[in-house]
N, CA and C of each residue as an Amber inpcrd file, in Angstrom:
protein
   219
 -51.2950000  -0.8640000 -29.5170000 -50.3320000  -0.0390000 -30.2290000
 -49.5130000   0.7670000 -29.2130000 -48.3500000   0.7640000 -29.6760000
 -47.3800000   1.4180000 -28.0960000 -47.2760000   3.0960000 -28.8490000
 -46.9830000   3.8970000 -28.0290000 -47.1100000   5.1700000 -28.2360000
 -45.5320000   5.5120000 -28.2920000 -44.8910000   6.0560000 -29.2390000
 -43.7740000   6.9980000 -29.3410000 -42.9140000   7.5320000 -28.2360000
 -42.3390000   7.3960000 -27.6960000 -41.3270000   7.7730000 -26.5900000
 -40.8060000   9.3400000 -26.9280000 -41.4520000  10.5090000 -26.1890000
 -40.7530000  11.5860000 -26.1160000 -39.3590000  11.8940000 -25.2820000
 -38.6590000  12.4780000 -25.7300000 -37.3090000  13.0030000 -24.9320000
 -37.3760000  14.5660000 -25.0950000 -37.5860000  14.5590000 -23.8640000
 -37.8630000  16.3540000 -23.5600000 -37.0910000  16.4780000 -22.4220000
 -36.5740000  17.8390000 -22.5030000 -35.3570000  18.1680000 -21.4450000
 -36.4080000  19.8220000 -21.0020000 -36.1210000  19.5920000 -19.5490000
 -36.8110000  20.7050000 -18.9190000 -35.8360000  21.7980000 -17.8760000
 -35.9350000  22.9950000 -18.0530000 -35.1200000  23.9210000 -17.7600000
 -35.5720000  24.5170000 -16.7400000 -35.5320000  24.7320000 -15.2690000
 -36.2710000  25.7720000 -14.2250000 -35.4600000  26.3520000 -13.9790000
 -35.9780000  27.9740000 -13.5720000 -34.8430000  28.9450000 -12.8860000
 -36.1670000  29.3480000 -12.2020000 -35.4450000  30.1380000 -11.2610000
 -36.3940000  30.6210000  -9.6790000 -36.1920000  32.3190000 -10.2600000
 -37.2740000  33.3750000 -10.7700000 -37.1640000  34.9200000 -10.4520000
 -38.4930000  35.5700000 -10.9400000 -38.3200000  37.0970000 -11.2050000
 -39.2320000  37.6460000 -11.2800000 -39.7880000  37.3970000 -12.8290000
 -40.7980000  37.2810000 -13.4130000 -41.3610000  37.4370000 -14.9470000
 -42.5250000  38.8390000 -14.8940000 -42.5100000  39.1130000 -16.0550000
 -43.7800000  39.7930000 -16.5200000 -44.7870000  38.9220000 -17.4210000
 -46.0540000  39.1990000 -17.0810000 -47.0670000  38.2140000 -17.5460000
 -47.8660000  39.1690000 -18.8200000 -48.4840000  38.3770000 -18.9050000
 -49.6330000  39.3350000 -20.0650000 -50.6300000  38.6340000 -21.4180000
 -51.5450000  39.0610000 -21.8170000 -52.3540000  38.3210000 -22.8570000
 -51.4120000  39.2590000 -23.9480000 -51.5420000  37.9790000 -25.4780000
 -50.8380000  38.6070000 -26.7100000 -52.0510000  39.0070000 -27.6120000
 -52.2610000  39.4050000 -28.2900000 -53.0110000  39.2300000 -29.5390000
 -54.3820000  40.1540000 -29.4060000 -55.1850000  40.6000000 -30.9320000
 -56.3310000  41.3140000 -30.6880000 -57.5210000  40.6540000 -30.7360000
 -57.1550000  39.2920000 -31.6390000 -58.3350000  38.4390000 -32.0910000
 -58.6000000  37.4260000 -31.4820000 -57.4050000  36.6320000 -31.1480000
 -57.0830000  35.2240000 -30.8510000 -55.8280000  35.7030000 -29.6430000
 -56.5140000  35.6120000 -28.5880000 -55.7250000  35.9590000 -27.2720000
 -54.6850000  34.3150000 -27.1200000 -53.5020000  35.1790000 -26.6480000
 -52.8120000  33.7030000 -25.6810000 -51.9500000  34.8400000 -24.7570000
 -51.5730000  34.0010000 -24.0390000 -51.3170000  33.9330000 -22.5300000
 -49.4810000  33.7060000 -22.7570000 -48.5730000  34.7750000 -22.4660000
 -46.8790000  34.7470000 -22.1720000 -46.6690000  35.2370000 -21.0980000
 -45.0400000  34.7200000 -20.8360000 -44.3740000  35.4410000 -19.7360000
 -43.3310000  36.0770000 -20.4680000 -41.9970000  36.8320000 -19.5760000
 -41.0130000  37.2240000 -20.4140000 -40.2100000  37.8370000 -18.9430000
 -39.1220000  38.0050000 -19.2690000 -37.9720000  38.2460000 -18.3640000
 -36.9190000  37.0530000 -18.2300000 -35.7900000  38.1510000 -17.8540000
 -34.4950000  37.1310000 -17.2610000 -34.8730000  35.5110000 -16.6670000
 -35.6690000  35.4650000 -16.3100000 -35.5680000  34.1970000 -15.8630000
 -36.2410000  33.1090000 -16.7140000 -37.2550000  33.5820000 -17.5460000
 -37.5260000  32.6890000 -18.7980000 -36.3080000  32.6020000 -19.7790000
 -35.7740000  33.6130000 -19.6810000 -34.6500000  33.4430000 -20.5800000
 -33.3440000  32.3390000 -19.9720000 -32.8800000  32.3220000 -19.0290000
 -31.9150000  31.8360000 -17.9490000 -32.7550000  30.5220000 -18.4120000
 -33.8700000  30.3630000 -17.7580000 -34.4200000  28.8840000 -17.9070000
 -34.4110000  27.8530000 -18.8990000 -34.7590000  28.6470000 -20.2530000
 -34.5910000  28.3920000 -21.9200000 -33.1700000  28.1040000 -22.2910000
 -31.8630000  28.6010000 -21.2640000 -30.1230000  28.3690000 -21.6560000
 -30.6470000  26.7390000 -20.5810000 -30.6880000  26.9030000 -19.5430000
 -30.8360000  25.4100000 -18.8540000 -31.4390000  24.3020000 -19.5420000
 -32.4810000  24.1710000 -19.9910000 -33.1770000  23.5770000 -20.8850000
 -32.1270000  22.8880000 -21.6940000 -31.6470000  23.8820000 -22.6630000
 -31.0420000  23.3580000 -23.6750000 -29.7110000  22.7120000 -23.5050000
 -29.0430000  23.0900000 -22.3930000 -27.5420000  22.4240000 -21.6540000
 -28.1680000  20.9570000 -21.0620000 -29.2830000  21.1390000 -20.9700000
 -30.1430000  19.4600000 -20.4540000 -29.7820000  18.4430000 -20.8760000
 -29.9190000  17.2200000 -20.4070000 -29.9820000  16.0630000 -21.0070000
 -31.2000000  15.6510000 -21.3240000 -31.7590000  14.6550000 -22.2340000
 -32.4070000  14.6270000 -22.4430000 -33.4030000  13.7410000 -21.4400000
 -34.7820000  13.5790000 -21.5110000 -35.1520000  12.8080000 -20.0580000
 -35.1260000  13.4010000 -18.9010000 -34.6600000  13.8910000 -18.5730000
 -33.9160000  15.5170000 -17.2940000 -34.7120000  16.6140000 -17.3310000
 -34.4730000  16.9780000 -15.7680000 -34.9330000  17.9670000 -15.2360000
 -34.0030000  18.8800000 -14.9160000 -33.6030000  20.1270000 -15.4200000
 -31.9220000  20.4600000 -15.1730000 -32.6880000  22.1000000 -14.1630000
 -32.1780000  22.4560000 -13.5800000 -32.5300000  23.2510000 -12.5670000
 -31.6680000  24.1780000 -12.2680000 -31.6820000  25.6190000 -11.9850000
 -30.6030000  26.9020000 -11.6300000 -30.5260000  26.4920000  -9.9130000
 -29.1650000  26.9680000 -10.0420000 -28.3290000  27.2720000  -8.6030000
 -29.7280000  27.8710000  -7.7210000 -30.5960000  29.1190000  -7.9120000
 -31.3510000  29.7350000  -7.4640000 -32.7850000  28.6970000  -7.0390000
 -32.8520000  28.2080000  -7.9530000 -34.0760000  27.0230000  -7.7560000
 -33.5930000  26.2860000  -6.7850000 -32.5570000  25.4850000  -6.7500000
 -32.1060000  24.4450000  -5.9440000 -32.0050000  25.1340000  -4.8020000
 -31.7440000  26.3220000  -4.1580000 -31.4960000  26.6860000  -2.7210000
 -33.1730000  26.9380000  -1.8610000 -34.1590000  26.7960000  -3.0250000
 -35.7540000  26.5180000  -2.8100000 -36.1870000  25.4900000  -2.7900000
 -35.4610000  24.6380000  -3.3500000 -36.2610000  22.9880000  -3.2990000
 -35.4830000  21.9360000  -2.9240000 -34.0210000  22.5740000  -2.3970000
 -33.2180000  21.1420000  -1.8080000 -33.6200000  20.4250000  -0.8480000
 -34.3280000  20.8370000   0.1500000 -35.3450000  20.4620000   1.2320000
 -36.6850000  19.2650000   0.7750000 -36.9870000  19.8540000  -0.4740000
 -38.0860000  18.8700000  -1.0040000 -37.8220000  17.7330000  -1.8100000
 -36.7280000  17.7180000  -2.4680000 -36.4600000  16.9290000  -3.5650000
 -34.8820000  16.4570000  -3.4800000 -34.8580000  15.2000000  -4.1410000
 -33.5380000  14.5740000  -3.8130000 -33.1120000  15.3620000  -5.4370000
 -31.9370000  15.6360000  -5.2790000 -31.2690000  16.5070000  -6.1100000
 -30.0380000  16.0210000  -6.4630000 -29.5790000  15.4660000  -7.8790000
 -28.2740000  15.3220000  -8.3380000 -27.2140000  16.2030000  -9.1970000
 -26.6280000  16.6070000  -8.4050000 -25.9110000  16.9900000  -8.9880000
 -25.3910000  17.1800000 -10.3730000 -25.3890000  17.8910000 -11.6230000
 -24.4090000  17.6990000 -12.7450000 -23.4060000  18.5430000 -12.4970000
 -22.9060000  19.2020000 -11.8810000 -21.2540000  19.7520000 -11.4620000
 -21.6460000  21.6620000 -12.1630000 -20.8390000  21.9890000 -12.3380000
 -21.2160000  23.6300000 -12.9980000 -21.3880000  23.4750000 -14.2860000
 -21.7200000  24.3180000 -15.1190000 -22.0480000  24.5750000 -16.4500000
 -22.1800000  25.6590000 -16.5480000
């Protein structure tokens, strides 16, 4: 049986977050700040299949990773 093909588009930005547990009963685990937020606008300007990445990220990982271009947004 073949399994369903997801299309998920992924958003990175490079900055500071605040961390923290939620809840009194049933704990989970968030972040929050500008850069989850920044990351969540990338994401969604994504294509689908894609890894879409901030200006700020890329001046950290152009060295590691072959990187294409999509022009500004």
């Amino acid at each position: 049986m073949r399994m369903p093909r997801w299309d998920m588009r992924i958003g990175i930005h490079t900055g500071p977050v605040i961390a923290g547990v939620v809840g009194k009963r049933k704990f989970t685990y968030d972040i929050w700040g500008d850069a989850v937020n920044i990351a969540s606008l990338i994401e969604q300007a994504g294509e689908p299949s894609e890894i879409t990445i901030s200006e700020t990220t890329l001046q950290k990982v152009n060295e590691v990773f072959d990187i294409e271009s999509r022009g500004e947004m």
